[in-house]
C-alpha cells in the first residue's frame, strides 16, 4: 500500500477540546485510518490501485491552540450552490467545537487578501451566518484574476491568520497551493486547506463535488421545460445548454433523470453536424419518428465546430464558443433549406442552475466537508483539500488533484446508460 501523504506543520501538542457528547465517544481518527483507492477487483489493475488516502475526522491531539488561533475564509471563481453552507459550517465548527473566536471572511476572492483593493474582511460569528445557507451565492463575494502570492501571504501575516480555508475550483486550488508554498518558504506556521468547488463534478479522486446534486436537480427542471416546449409545437425541438466546460456530467445526469431527452452532447464525445451520420440527419429522423425532440448540450461540447470566442477571462481560462447558439442556427438553417417546419426553443439556464441555494442533500454534504476541513486544519495539516471517496471523507494533497480533471468515459457505464436512455446514435461522426 502506498500512502498518499499530507504535508504537516509539525507535531500535535495540544489535546483536542472535542468532548464526549452524552455517552457518545468522539470518533477520533488517526493517520493510519485509510481509504483505499480501489474498491473493485478490476480496479486493482489500475496504476493508482496501491494508493490509500488519509481518512478525515477529528484528531485526539491537535497542532493549533484554539484559544490563540485565527481563521480566514475565502471563496473564489464562479458561483456554485453550497458556498454559503461551507462558510457557515466552518464558522460553526470553529466556534462551537474548537472554541475559536476569530474568523475572518475575506471579500471578493483573492482580491480580499490583497490590501490595496481595500476590501475590509468581515468578522464571521455563528449568529451572523445562521441563515446564510438558505441563500445562493456567497456572502463573501468572489472574483477572478491572478493576485500576487507574496502580498496575499503578507496579509495573512499582518492579520495573524493561522488557518486559511480556500473554497474554489481548479484555479483557486492552484492559487492555494502557491500560497502554501510561499508560507513554507517563509518558514511560517500557517495551514492552507481547500474545499473544492466545481459545479461540473469533474475533480479527480472525488466521488462528487458539493453543489452538483443541487445543480443537476435544477437542470432537470430545465429539461422538463425543454420537453414541454418541444411537445407543444409541430416538429418541436427543445434545445438546452447546460454547464460543463470540460466534463459532461450534469448533462448526462440531467438526461438520465428526465429520460425524455433524445440527444446528449458532451465535450468528451465528438460529433459532426453534416453527413448521413451527423447530428442534423439524426435529428431529422427523430422528428419524423416522434414529432419532437429534446437536445441537451454541455457548454464545452463541439468546440471544434463552433467558432471559439477570442481570448481568455481574467483568470486566464479560455473563453468558449457558444455551442448552444451555434446549434440553434445550424438546426434552423438545415430545416429551412429543406422547407420543413421546425419550432426550435433554445433554453440557457446556466446562471439559474448555479445561483440557487443548496438542496438538503448538499446541505448535509457541505456541513460534513466543512467539519472535516476544520478538523484537518486544527491537526496542522496543510496544502491539502477535503473530499469524499468511496463514501468516506478523506484528505488529498492539493497538487495531486489539480493536475487533471475527471471526465465522462466515452466507453464507460455512465455514457452507455445515456445512450440507452436517449436512443441517440452511439457515433455521430
Ligand atoms: P471555476 O470553477 O469557477 O472556474 P476557479 O477556481 O477555477 O473556479 P478561476 O477564476 O480560474 O476560478 O481562479 C480563481 C482564482 O485563482 C483567480 O483569482 C485566479 O487568478 C487564481 N489562480 C488560478 N490559477 C492560479 C495559479 N496557478 N497561481 C495563483 N493563482 C491562481
Ligand atoms: Mg476553473
mmCIF file of N, CA, C and O in Angstrom, residues 55 75 88 91 135 165 168 225 389 426:
data_model
loop_
_atom_site.group_PDB
_atom_site.id
_atom_site.type_symbol
_atom_site.label_atom_id
_atom_site.label_comp_id
_atom_site.label_asym_id
_atom_site.label_seq_id
_atom_site.Cartn_x
_atom_site.Cartn_y
_atom_site.Cartn_z
ATOM 1 N N UNK A 55 -8.028 9.220 6.159
ATOM 2 C CA UNK A 55 -9.439 9.482 6.435
ATOM 3 C C UNK A 55 -9.580 10.794 7.208
ATOM 4 O O UNK A 55 -8.796 11.069 8.118
ATOM 5 N N UNK A 75 -13.662 32.713 -0.779
ATOM 6 C CA UNK A 75 -14.345 31.976 -1.855
ATOM 7 C C UNK A 75 -13.952 32.599 -3.201
ATOM 8 O O UNK A 75 -14.007 33.822 -3.344
ATOM 9 N N UNK A 88 -20.695 28.738 6.491
ATOM 10 C CA UNK A 88 -21.424 28.570 7.756
ATOM 11 C C UNK A 88 -20.871 27.393 8.555
ATOM 12 O O UNK A 88 -20.640 27.481 9.765
ATOM 13 N N UNK A 91 -17.545 28.231 10.186
ATOM 14 C CA UNK A 91 -17.707 29.151 11.325
ATOM 15 C C UNK A 91 -18.271 28.391 12.528
ATOM 16 O O UNK A 91 -17.756 28.489 13.649
ATOM 17 N N UNK A 135 -29.620 30.850 1.197
ATOM 18 C CA UNK A 135 -29.437 31.700 0.017
ATOM 19 C C UNK A 135 -28.355 31.137 -0.891
ATOM 20 O O UNK A 135 -27.410 30.513 -0.416
ATOM 21 N N UNK A 165 -8.905 28.856 4.919
ATOM 22 C CA UNK A 165 -9.762 27.921 4.188
ATOM 23 C C UNK A 165 -10.087 28.540 2.836
ATOM 24 O O UNK A 165 -10.591 29.675 2.776
ATOM 25 N N UNK A 168 -12.948 26.945 -3.704
ATOM 26 C CA UNK A 168 -12.941 27.336 -5.100
ATOM 27 C C UNK A 168 -12.592 26.182 -6.018
ATOM 28 O O UNK A 168 -12.361 25.057 -5.566
ATOM 29 N N UNK A 225 -38.833 21.658 -18.921
ATOM 30 C CA UNK A 225 -39.343 22.814 -19.700
ATOM 31 C C UNK A 225 -39.068 22.608 -21.188
ATOM 32 O O UNK A 225 -39.931 22.859 -22.035
ATOM 33 N N UNK A 389 -14.416 10.037 -0.948
ATOM 34 C CA UNK A 389 -14.004 8.968 -1.843
ATOM 35 C C UNK A 389 -14.560 7.661 -1.298
ATOM 36 O O UNK A 389 -14.364 7.358 -0.120
ATOM 37 N N UNK A 426 -24.730 5.977 -31.313
ATOM 38 C CA UNK A 426 -23.517 5.962 -30.487
ATOM 39 C C UNK A 426 -22.422 6.787 -31.143
ATOM 40 O O UNK A 426 -21.597 7.388 -30.466
#
